[in-house]
mmCIF file of C-alpha atoms in Angstrom:
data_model
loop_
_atom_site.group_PDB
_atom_site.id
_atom_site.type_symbol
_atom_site.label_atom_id
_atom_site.label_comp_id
_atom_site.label_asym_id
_atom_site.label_seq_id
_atom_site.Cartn_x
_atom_site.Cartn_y
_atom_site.Cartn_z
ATOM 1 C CA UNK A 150 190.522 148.822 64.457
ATOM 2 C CA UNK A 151 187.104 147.335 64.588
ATOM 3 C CA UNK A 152 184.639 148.634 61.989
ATOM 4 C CA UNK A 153 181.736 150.904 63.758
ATOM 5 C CA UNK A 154 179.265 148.916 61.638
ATOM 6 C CA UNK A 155 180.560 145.612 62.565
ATOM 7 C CA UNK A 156 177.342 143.364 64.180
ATOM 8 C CA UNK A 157 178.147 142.446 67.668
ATOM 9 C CA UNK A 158 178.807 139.308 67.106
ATOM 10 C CA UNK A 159 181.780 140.106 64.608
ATOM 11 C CA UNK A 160 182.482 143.085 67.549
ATOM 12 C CA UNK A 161 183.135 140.297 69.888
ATOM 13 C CA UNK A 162 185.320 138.231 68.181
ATOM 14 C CA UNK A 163 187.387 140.822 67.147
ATOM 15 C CA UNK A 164 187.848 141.653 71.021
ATOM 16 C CA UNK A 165 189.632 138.006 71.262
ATOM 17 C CA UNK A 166 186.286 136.262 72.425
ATOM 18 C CA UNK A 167 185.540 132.821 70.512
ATOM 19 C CA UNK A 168 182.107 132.328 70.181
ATOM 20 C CA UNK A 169 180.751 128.539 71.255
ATOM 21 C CA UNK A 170 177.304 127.170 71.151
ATOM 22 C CA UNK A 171 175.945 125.562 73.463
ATOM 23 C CA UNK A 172 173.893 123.145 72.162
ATOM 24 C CA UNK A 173 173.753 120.091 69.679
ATOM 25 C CA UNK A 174 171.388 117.558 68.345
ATOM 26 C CA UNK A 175 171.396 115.180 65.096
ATOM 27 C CA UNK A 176 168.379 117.809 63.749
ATOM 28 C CA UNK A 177 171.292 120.648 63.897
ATOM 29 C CA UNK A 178 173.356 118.930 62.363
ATOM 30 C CA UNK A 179 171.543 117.538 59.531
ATOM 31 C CA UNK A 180 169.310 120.393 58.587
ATOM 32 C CA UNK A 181 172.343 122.636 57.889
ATOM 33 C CA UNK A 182 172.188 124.737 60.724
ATOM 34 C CA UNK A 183 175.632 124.171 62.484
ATOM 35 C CA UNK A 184 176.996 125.020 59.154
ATOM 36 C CA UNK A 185 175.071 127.636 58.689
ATOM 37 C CA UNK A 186 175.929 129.272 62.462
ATOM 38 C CA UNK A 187 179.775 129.212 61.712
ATOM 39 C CA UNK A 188 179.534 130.837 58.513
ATOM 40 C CA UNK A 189 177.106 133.465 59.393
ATOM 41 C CA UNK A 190 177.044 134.051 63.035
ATOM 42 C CA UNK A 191 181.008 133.523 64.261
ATOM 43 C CA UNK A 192 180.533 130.155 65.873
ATOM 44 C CA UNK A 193 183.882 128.627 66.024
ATOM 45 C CA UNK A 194 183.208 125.787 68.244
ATOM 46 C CA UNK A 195 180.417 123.765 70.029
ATOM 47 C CA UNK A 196 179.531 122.332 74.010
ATOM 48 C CA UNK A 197 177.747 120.100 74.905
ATOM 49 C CA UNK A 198 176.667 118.211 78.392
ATOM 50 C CA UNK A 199 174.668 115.365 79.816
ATOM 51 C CA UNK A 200 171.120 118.045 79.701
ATOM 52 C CA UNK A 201 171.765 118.773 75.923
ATOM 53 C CA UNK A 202 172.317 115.234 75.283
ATOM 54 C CA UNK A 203 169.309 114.438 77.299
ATOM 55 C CA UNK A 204 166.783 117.343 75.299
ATOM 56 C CA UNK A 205 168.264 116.222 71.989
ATOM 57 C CA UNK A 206 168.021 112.072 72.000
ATOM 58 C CA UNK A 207 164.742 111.980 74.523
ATOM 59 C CA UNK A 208 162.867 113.894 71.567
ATOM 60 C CA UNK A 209 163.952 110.776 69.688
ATOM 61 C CA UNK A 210 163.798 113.400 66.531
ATOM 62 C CA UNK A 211 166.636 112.916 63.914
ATOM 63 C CA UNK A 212 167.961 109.069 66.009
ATOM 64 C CA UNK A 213 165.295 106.927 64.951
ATOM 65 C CA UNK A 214 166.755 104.722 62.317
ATOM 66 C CA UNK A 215 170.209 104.675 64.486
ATOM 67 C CA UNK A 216 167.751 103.641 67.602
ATOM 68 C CA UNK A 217 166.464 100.862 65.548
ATOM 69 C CA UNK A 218 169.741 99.528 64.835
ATOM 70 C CA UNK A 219 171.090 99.359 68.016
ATOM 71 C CA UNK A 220 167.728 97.393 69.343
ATOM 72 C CA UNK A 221 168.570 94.962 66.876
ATOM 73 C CA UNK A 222 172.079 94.364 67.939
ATOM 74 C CA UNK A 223 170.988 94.415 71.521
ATOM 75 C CA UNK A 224 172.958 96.708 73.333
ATOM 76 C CA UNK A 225 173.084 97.748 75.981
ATOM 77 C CA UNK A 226 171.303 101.278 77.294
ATOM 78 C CA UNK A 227 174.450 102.968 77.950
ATOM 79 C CA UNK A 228 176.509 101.717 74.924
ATOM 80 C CA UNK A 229 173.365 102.783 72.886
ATOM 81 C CA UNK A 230 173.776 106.274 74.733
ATOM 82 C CA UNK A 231 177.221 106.487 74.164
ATOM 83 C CA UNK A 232 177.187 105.445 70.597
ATOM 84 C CA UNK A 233 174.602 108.423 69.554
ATOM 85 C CA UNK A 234 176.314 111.094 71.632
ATOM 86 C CA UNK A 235 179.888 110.550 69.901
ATOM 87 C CA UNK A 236 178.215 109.796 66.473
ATOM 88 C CA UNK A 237 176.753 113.121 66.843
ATOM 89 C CA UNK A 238 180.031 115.211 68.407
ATOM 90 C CA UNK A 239 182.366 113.223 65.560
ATOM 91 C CA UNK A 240 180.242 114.742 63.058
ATOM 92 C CA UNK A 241 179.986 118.506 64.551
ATOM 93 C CA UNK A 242 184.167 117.826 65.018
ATOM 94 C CA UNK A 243 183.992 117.597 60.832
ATOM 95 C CA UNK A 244 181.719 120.144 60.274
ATOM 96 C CA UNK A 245 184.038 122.306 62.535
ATOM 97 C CA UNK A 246 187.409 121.207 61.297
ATOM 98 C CA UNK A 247 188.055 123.699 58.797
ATOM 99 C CA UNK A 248 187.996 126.149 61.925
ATOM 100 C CA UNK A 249 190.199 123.844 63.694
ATOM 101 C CA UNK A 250 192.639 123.979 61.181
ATOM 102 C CA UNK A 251 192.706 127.939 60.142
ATOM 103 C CA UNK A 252 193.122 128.572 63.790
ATOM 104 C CA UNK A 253 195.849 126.037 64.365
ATOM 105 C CA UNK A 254 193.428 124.052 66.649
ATOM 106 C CA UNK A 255 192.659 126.871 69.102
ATOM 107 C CA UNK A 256 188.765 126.610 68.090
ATOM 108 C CA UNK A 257 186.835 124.580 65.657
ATOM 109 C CA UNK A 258 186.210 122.491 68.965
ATOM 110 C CA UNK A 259 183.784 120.417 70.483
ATOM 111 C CA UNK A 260 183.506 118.687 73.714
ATOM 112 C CA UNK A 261 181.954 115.677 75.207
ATOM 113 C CA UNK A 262 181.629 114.912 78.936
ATOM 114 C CA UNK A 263 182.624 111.980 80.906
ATOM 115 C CA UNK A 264 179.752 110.113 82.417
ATOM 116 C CA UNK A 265 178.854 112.521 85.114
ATOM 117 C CA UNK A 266 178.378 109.559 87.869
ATOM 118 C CA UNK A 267 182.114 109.412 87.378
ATOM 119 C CA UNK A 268 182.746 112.899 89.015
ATOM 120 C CA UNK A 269 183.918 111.659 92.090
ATOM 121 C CA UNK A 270 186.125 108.931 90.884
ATOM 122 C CA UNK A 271 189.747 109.657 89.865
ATOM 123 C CA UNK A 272 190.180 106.623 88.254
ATOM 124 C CA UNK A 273 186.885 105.826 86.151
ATOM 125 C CA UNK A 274 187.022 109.607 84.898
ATOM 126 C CA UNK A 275 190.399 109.038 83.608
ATOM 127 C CA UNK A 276 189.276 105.681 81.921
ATOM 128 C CA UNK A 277 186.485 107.177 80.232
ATOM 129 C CA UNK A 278 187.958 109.802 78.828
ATOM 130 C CA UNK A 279 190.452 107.962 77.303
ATOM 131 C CA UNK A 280 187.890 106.050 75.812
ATOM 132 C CA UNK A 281 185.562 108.752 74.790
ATOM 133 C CA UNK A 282 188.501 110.080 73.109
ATOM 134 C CA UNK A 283 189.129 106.886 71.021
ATOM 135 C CA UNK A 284 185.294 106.953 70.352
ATOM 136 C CA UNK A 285 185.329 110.007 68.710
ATOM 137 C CA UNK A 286 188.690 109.657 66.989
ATOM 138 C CA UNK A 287 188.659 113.598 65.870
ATOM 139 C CA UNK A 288 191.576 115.835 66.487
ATOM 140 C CA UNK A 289 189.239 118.857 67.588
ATOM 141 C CA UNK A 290 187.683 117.014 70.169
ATOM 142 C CA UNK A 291 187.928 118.281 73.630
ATOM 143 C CA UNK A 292 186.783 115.746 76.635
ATOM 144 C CA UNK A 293 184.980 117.438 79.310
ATOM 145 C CA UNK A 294 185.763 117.279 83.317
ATOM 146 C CA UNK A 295 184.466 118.753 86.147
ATOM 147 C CA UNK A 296 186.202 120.490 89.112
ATOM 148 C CA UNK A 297 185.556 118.096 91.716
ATOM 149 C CA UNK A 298 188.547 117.305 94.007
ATOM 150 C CA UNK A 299 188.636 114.040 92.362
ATOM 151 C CA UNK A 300 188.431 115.525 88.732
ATOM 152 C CA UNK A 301 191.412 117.548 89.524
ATOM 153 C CA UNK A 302 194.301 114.724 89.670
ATOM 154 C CA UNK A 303 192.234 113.219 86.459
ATOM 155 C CA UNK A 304 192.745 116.495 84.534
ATOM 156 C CA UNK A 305 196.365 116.215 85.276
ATOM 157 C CA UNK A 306 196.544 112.716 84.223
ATOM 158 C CA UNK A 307 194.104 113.140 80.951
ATOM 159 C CA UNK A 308 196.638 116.274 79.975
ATOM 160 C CA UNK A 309 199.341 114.018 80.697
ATOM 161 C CA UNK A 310 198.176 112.131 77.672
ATOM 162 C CA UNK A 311 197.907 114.445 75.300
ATOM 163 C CA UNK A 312 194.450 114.696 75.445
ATOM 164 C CA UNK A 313 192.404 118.049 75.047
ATOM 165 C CA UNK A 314 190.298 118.812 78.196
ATOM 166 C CA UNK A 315 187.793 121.174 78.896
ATOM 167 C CA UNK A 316 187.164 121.635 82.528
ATOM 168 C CA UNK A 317 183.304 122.021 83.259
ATOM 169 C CA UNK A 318 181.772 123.248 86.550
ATOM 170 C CA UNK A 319 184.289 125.711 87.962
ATOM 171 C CA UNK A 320 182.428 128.359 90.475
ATOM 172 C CA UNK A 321 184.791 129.147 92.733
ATOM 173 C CA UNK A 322 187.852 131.184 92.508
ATOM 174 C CA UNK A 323 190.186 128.776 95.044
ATOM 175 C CA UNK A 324 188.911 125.744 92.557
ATOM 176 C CA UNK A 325 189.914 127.551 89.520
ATOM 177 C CA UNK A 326 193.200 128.182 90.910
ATOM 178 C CA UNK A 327 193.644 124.027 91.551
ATOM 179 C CA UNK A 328 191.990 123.815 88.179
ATOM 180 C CA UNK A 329 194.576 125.845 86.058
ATOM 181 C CA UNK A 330 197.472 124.177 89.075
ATOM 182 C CA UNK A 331 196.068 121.198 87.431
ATOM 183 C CA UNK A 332 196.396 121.518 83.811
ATOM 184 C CA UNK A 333 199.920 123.064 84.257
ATOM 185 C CA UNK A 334 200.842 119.660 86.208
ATOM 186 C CA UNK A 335 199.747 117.681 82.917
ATOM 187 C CA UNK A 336 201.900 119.490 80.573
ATOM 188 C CA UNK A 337 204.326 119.436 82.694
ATOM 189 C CA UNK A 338 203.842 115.074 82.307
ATOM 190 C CA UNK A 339 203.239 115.351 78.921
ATOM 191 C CA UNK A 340 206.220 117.181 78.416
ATOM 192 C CA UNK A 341 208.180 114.690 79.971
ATOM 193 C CA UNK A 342 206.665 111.917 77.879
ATOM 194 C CA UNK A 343 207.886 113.507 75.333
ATOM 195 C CA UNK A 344 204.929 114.626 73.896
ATOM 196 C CA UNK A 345 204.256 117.352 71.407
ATOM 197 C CA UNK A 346 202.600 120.283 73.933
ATOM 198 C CA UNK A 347 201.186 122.274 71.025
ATOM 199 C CA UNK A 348 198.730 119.556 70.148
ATOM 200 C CA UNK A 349 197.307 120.293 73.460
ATOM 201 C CA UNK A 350 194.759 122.324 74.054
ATOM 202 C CA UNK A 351 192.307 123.633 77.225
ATOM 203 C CA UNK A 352 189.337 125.473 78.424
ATOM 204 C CA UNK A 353 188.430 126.302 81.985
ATOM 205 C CA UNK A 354 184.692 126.408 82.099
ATOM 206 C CA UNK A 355 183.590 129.436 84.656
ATOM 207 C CA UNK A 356 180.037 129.024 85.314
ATOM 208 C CA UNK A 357 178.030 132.559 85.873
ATOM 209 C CA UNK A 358 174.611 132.736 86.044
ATOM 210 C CA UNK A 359 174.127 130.185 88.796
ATOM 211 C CA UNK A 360 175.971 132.248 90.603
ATOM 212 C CA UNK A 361 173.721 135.369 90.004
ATOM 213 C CA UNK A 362 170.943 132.634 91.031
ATOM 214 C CA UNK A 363 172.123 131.481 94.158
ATOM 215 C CA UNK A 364 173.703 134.703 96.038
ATOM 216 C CA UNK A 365 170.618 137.109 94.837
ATOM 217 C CA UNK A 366 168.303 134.473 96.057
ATOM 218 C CA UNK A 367 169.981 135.003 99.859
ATOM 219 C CA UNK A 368 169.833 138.958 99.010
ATOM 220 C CA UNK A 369 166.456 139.102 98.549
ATOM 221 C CA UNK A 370 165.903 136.804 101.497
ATOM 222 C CA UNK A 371 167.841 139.801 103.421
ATOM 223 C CA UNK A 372 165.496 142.620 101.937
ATOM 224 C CA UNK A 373 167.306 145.462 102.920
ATOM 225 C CA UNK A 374 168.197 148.144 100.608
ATOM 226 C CA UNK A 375 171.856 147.330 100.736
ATOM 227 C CA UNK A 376 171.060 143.631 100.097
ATOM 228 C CA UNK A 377 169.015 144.219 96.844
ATOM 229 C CA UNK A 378 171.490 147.430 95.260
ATOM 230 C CA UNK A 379 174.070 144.371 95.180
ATOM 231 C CA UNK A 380 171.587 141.477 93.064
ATOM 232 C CA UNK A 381 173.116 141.150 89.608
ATOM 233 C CA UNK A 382 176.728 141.952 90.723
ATOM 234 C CA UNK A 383 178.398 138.841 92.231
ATOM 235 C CA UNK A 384 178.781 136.726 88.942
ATOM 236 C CA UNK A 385 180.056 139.346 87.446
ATOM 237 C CA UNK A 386 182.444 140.618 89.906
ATOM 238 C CA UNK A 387 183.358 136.427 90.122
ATOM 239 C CA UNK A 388 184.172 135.864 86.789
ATOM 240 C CA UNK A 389 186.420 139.130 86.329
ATOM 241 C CA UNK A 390 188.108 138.032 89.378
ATOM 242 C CA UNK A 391 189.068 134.684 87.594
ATOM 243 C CA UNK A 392 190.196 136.471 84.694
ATOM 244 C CA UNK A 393 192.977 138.171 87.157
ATOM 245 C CA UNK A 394 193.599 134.921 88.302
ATOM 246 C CA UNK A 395 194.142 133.863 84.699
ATOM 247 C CA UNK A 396 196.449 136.434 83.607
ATOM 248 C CA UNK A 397 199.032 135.956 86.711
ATOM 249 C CA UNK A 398 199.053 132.624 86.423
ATOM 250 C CA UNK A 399 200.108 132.033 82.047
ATOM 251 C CA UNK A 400 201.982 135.061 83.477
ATOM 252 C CA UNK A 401 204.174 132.913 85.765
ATOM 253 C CA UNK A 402 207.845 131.382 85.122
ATOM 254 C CA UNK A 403 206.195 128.151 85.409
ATOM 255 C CA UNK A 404 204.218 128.388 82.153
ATOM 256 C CA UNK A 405 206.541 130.526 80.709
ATOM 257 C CA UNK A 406 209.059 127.218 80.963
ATOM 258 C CA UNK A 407 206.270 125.064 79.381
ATOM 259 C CA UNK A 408 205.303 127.534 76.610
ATOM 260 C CA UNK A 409 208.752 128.234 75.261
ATOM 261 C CA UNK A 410 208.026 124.042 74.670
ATOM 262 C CA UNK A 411 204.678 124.770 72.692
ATOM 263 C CA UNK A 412 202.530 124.859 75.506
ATOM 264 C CA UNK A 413 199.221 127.279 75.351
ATOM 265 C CA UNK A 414 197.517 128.962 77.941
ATOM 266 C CA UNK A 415 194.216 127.512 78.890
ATOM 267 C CA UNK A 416 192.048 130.087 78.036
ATOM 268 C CA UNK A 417 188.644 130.877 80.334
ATOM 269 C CA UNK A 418 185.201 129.354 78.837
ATOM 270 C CA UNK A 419 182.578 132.076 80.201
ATOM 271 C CA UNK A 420 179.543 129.416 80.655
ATOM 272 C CA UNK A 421 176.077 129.330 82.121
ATOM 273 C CA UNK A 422 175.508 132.578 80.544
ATOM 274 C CA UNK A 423 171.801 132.202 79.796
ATOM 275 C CA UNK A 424 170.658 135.081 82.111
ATOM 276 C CA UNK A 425 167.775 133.463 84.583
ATOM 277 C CA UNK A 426 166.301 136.717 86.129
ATOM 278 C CA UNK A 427 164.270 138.189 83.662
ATOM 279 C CA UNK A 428 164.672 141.466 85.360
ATOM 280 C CA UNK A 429 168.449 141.553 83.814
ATOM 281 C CA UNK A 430 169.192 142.066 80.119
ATOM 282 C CA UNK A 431 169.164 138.763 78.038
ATOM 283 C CA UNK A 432 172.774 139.685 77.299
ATOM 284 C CA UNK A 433 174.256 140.823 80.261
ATOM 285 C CA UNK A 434 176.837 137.875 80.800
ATOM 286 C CA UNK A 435 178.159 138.410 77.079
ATOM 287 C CA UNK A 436 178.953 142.307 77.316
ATOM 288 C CA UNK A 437 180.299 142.171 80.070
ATOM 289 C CA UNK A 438 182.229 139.796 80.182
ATOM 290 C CA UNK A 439 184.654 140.561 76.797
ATOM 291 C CA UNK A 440 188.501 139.736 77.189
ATOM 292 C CA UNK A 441 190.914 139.102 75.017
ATOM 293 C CA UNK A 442 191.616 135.163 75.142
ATOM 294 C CA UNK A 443 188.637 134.241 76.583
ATOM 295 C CA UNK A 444 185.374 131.703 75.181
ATOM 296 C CA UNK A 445 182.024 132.621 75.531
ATOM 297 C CA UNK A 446 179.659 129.367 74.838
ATOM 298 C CA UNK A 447 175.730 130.377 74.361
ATOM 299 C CA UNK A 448 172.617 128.746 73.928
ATOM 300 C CA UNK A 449 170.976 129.284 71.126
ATOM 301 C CA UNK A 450 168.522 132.580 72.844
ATOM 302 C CA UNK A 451 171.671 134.164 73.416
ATOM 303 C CA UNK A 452 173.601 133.605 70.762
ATOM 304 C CA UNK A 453 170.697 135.478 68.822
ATOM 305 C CA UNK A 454 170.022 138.278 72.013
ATOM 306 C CA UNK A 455 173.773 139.410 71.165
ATOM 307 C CA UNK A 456 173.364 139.129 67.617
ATOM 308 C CA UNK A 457 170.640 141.631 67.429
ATOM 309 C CA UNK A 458 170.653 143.804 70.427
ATOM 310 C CA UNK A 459 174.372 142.774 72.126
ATOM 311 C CA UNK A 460 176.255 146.089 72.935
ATOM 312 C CA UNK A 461 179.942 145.062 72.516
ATOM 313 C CA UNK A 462 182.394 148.189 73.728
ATOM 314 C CA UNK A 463 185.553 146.866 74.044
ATOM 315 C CA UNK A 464 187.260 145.363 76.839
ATOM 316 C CA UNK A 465 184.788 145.242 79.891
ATOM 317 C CA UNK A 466 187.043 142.955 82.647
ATOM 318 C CA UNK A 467 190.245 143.882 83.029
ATOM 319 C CA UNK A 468 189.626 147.286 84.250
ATOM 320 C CA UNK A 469 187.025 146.096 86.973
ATOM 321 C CA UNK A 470 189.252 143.882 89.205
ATOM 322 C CA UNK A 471 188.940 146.090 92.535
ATOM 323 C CA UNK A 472 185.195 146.997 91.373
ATOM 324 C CA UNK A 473 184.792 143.304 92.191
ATOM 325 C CA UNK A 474 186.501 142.604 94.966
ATOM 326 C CA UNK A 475 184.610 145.303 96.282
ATOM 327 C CA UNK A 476 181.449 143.710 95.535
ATOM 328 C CA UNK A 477 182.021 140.467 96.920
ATOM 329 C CA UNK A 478 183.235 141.939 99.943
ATOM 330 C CA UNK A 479 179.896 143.787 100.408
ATOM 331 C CA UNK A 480 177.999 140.575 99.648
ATOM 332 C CA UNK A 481 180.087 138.831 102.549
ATOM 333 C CA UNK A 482 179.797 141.310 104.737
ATOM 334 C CA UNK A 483 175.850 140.915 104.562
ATOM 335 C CA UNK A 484 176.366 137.347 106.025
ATOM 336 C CA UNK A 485 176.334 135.743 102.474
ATOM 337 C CA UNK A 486 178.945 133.143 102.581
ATOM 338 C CA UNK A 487 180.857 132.904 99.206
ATOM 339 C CA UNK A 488 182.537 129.592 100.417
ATOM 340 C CA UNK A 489 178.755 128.053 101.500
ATOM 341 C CA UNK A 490 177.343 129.073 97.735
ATOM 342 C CA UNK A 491 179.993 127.906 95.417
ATOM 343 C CA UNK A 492 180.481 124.512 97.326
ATOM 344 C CA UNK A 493 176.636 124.559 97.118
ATOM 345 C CA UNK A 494 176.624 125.210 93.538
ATOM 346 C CA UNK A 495 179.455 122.397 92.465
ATOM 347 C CA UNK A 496 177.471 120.154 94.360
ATOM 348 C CA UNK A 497 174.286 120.792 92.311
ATOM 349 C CA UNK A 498 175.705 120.901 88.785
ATOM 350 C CA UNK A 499 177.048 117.606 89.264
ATOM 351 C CA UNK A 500 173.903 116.265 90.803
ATOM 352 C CA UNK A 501 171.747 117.940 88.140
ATOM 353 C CA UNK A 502 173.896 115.990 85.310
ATOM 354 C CA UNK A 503 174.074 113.092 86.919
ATOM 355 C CA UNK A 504 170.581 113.324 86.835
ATOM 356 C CA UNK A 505 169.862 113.939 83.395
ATOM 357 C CA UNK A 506 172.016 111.439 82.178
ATOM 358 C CA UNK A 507 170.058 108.966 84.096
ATOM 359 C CA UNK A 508 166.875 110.247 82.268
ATOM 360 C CA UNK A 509 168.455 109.903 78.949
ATOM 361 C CA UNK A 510 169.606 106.591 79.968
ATOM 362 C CA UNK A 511 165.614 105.911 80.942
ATOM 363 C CA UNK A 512 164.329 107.379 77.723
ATOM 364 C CA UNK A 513 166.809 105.204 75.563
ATOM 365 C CA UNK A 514 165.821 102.222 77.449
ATOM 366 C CA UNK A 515 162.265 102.521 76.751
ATOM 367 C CA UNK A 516 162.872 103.276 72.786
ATOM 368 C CA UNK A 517 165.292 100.400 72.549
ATOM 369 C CA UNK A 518 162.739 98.166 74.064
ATOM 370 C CA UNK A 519 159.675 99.596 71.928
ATOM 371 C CA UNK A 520 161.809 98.915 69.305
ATOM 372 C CA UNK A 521 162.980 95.830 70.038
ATOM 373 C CA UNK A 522 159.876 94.356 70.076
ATOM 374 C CA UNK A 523 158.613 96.486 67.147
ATOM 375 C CA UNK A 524 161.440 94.095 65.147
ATOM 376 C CA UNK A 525 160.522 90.471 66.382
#
């Protein structure tokens, strides 16, 4: 029974949802304020990608002295980049491991992405995770890789090793499917590698805002009055529809077979859910979007939007499945093509990360060589 005076942050994670930021920087860490976010605000584990990294080190704020050094040893701009990234997730994996180990490694995580040029190379994603995963040398560490086709065989093959993986950029509900096809297909290596499956954990990062974005942008283009009553509904009605999806699937003999070996499911990551239309409330992709089993990582605005005005009531997916079939229907039968957004929408996360890795890549270069020459 959850207390009526509960907050609704301590509302939500008794509903089964683990609360993740989405954010990091050496400031947060340092000042207190991750610490202070898990004891007082249910944060039980931490994301990051390639535009957090880039906000956090191109303010320079908090990396100075560890810039310096790496000028001096003369190294290069994306060992530099990939030395202050892990430095910073190693140290928000310790200041989250006493999570990690109360929960027997279900949260207390946090997760690093592959180079996001990588996203379309099996091989090279597979390589650098491995490594990212020896840079970081923490337990709770979960390496992050996105849905593209050729990030699915590299999720199989990262699982394979025994290696944590949170799947990043999943918008559509045929990918997620391949996504959680994949992940079973990596136990199912591991497995026969011998390998201890309960060390293993997963997330399945469902983006939802962007899909809000995209599909009420091509409603409003319509401007009829059937076209706008449906803006605000197809993320919604998306993710719920992945949660089905979900539940069938850790449902199945197949995972049944792996989880009498130790296996767990890999729960849904409910990301992207900063809303972007300021016409909708600030924390409409947190209450509605509360299942048992599933992670909800926030930015920092949100975080503190459902800490002092979230309205938490319970279980708000599982009843809605033919709600939202419903309402993608109506959005297709307008002429909106789901297939045409979400391939749209992969395409531009990984673009957009690619491209602000290559700015933080810029920005490093420049303080390494201001630096440098600061020292001779």
């Amino acid at each position: 029974m959850i207390e009526v005076t509960a907050t609704p942050l301590e509302r939500l994670s008794a509903e089964g949802v683990s609360i993740w930021l989405d954010d990091l920087s050496r400031k947060r860490l340092t000042s207190g304020n991750l610490a202070e976010l898990i004891a007082t605000q249910h944060v039980v584990g931490v994301t990051t990608n390639p535009s957090i990294f880039q906000a956090a080190i191109g303010s320079g704020e908090g990396y100075e002295e560890q810039l310096t050094d790496l000028a001096v040893r003369g190294v290069t701009v994306d060992e530099a980049v990939r030395m202050m990234t892990t430095a910073d997730v190693r140290d928000a994996a310790d200041v989250l491991r006493p999570v990690y180990d109360t929960s027997e490694g279900r949260d207390g995580r946090v997760s690093i992405e592959v180079d996001p040029r990588l996203a379309h190379e099996t091989a090279a994603t597979v390589a650098e995770a491995k490594q990212l995963f020896w840079l970081v040398d923490r337990p709770n560490v979960m390496i992050k890789i996105p849905a593209t086709k050729a990030g699915l065989p590299a999720i199989t093959e990262v699982v394979g090793l025994g290696i944590s993986v949170n799947v990043t950029l999943i918008f559509s509900l045929e990918r997620y499917a391949e996504v959680m096809d994949a992940y079973l297909a990596g136990l199912e290596k591991a497995r026969a590698a011998g390998l201890d499956l309960s060390t293993i954990h997963s997330v399945a990062s469902f983006f939802v805002s962007r899909v809000d974005s995209e599909i009420d942008r091509r409603l409003t283009a319509l401007g009829t009055a059937e076209a706008l009553a449906l803006k605000g509904r197809a993320a919604l009605a998306n993710a719920r529809l992945a949660y089905e999806a979900y539940e069938k699937v850790f449902a199945s003999e197949r995972f049944a077979a792996l989880q009498s070996a130790g296996a767990h499911r890999q729960r849904p990551l409910w990301a992207s859910t900063g809303v972007k239309d300021p016409a909708y409330k600030d924390t409409l992709y947190v209450d509605e979007l509360v299942a048992p089993g599933t992670v909800n990582t926030m930015p920092q605005a949100t975080l503190d939007a459902v800490a002092d005005h979230g309205v938490i009531t319970g279980d708000t997916v599982t009843g809605g499945y033919e709600a939202a079939r419903a309402d993608l229907d109506s959005v297709a039968a307008l002429g909106v093509s789901y297939d045409e957004v979400v391939t749209r929408l992969e395409q531009e996360g990984v673009d957009k990360f690619a491209v602000a890795w290559e700015d933080l890549l810029s920005a490093v270069k420049t303080s390494l060589e201001n630096k440098g020459a600061d020292s001779e």
